[in-house]
PDB file of C-alpha atoms in Angstrom:
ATOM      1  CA  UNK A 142      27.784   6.669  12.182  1.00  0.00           C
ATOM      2  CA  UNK A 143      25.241   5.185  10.100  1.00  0.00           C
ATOM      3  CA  UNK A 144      26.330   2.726   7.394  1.00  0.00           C
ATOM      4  CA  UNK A 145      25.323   4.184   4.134  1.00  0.00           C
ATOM      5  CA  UNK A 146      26.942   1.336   1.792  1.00  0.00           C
ATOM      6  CA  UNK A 147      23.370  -0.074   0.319  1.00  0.00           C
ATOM      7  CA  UNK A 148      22.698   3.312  -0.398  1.00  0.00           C
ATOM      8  CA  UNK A 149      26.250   3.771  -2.095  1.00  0.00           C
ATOM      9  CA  UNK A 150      25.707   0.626  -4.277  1.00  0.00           C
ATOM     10  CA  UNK A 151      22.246   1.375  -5.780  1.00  0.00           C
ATOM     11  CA  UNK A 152      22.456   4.792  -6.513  1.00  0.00           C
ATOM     12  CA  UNK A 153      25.686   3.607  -8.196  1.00  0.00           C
ATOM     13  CA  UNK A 154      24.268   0.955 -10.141  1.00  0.00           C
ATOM     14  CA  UNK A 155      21.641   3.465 -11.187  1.00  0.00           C
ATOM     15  CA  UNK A 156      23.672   5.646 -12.342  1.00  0.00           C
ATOM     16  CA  UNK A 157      25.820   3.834 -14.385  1.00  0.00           C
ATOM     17  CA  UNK A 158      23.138   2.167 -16.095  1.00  0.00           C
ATOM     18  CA  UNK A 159      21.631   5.715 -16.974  1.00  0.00           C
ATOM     19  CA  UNK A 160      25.151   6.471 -18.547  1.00  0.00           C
ATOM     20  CA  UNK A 161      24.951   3.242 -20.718  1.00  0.00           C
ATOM     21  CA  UNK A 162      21.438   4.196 -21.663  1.00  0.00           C
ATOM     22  CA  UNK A 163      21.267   5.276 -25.371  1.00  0.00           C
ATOM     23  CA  UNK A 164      20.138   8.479 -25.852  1.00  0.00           C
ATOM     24  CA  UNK A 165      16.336   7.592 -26.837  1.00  0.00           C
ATOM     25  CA  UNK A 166      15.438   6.011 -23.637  1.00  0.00           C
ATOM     26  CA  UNK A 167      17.272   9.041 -21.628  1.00  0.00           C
ATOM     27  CA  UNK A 168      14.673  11.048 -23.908  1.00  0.00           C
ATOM     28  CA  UNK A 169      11.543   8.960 -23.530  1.00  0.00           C
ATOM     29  CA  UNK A 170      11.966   8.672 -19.435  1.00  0.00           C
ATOM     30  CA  UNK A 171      15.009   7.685 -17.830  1.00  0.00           C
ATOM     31  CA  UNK A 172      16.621  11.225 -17.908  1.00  0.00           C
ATOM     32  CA  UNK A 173      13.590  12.098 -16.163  1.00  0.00           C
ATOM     33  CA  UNK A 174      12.973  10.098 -13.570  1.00  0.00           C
ATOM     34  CA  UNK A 175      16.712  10.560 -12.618  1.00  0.00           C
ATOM     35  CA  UNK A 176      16.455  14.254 -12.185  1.00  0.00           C
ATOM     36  CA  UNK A 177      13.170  13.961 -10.505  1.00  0.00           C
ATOM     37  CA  UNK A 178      15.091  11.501  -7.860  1.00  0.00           C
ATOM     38  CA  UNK A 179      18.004  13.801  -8.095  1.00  0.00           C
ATOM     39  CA  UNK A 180      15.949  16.580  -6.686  1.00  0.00           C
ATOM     40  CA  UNK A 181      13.786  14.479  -3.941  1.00  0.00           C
ATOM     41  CA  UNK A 182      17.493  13.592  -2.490  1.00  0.00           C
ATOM     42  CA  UNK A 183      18.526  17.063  -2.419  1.00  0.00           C
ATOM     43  CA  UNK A 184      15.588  18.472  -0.807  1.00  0.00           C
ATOM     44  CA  UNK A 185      15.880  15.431   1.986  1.00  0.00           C
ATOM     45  CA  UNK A 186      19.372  16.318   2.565  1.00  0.00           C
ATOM     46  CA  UNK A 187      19.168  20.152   2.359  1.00  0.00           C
ATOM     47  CA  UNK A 188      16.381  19.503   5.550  1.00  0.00           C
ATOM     48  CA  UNK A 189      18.522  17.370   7.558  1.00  0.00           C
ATOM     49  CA  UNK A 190      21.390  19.863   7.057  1.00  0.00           C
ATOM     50  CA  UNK A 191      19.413  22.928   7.948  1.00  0.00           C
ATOM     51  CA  UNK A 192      15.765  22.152   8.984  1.00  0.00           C
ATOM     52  CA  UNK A 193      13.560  25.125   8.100  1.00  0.00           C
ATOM     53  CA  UNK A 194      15.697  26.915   5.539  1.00  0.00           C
ATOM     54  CA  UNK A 195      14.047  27.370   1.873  1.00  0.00           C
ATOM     55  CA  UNK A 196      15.663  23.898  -0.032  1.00  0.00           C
ATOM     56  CA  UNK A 197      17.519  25.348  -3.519  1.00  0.00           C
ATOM     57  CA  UNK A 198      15.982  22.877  -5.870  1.00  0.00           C
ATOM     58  CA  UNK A 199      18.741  21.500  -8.197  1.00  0.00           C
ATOM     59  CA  UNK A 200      18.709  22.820 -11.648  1.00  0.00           C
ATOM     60  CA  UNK A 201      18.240  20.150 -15.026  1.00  0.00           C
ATOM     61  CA  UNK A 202      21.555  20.364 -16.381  1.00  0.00           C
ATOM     62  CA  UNK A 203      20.121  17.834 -19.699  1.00  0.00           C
ATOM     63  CA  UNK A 204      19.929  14.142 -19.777  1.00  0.00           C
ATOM     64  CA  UNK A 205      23.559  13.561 -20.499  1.00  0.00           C
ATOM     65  CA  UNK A 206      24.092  15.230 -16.720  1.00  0.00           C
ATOM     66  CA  UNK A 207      21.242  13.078 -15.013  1.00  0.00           C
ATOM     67  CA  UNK A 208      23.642   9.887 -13.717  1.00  0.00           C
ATOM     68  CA  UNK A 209      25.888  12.478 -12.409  1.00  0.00           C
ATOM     69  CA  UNK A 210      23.072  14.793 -10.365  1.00  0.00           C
ATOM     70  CA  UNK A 211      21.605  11.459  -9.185  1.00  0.00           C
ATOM     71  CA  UNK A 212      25.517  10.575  -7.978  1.00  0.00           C
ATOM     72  CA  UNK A 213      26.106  13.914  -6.190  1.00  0.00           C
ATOM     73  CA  UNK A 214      22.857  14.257  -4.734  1.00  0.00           C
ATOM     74  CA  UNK A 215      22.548  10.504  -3.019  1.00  0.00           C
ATOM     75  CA  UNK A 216      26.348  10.582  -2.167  1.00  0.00           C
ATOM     76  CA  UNK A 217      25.704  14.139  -0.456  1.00  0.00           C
ATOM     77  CA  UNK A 218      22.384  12.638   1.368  1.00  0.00           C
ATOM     78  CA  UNK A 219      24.474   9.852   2.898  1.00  0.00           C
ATOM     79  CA  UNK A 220      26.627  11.879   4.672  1.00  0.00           C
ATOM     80  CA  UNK A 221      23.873  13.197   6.710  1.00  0.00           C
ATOM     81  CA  UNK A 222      21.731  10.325   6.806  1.00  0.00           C
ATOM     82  CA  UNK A 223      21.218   9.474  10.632  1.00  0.00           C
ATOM     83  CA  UNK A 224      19.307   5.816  10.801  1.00  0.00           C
ATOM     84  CA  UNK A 225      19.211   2.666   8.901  1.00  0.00           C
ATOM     85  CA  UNK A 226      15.761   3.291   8.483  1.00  0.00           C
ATOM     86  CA  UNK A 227      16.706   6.515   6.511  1.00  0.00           C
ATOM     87  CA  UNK A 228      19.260   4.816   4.239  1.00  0.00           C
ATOM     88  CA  UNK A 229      16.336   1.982   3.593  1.00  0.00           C
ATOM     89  CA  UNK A 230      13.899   4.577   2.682  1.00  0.00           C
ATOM     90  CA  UNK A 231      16.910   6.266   0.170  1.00  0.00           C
ATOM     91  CA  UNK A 232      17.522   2.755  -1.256  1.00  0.00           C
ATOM     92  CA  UNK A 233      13.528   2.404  -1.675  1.00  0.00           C
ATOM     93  CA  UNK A 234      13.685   5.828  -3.732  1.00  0.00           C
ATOM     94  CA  UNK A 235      16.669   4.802  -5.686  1.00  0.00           C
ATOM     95  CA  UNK A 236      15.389   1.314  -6.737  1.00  0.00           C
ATOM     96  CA  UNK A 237      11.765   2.993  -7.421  1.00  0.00           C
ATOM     97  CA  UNK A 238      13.362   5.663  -9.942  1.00  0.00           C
ATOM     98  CA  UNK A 239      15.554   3.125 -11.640  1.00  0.00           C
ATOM     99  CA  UNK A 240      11.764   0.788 -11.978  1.00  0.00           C
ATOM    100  CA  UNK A 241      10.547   4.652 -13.375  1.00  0.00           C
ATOM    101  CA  UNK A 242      13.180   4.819 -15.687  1.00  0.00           C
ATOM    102  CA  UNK A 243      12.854   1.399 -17.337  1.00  0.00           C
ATOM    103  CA  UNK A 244      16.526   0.368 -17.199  1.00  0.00           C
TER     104      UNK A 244
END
């Protein structure tokens, strides 16, 4: 079993500083750069859970939902993540997003 636990802590720092954002920088880009994130970690872990199926892209539920899509999407990644290499590369797309964001 892969340790997942750098993963865990910046996709959880993300996504509590996207729910202390105020509302005008969730507007200008932080609500979108979480969803975009939110979606690139579903697709990853929709293929390692069933390589070749069509991935369901995960809907925008509006930028007071984006910490919480980010959460559930990274937490469900790391259960199938098989290498520390793949956790590095999630942390690289987690701290990326939060640069993206500007918070």
């Amino acid at each position: 079993m892969v340790d997942t636990t750098p993963l865990n802590r910046a996709v959880d720092h993300f996504a509590d500083r996207l729910r202390a954002a105020p509302q005008s920088r969730l507007q200008r880009s932080a609500a979108a750069a979480a969803l975009e994130l939110a979606r690139e970690l579903a697709r990853w872990a929709q293929e390692l859970e069933a390589p070749g199926a069509e991935p369901r892209v995960m809907p925008d539920a509006g930028m007071f939902a984006a910490a919480d899509q980010v959460s559930v999407a990274a937490h469900d990644l790391a259960v199938v993540l098989r290498s520390e290499d793949e956790v590095a590369e999630a942390v690289r797309l987690v701290e990326e997003a939060q640069k993206k964001a500007g918070i």
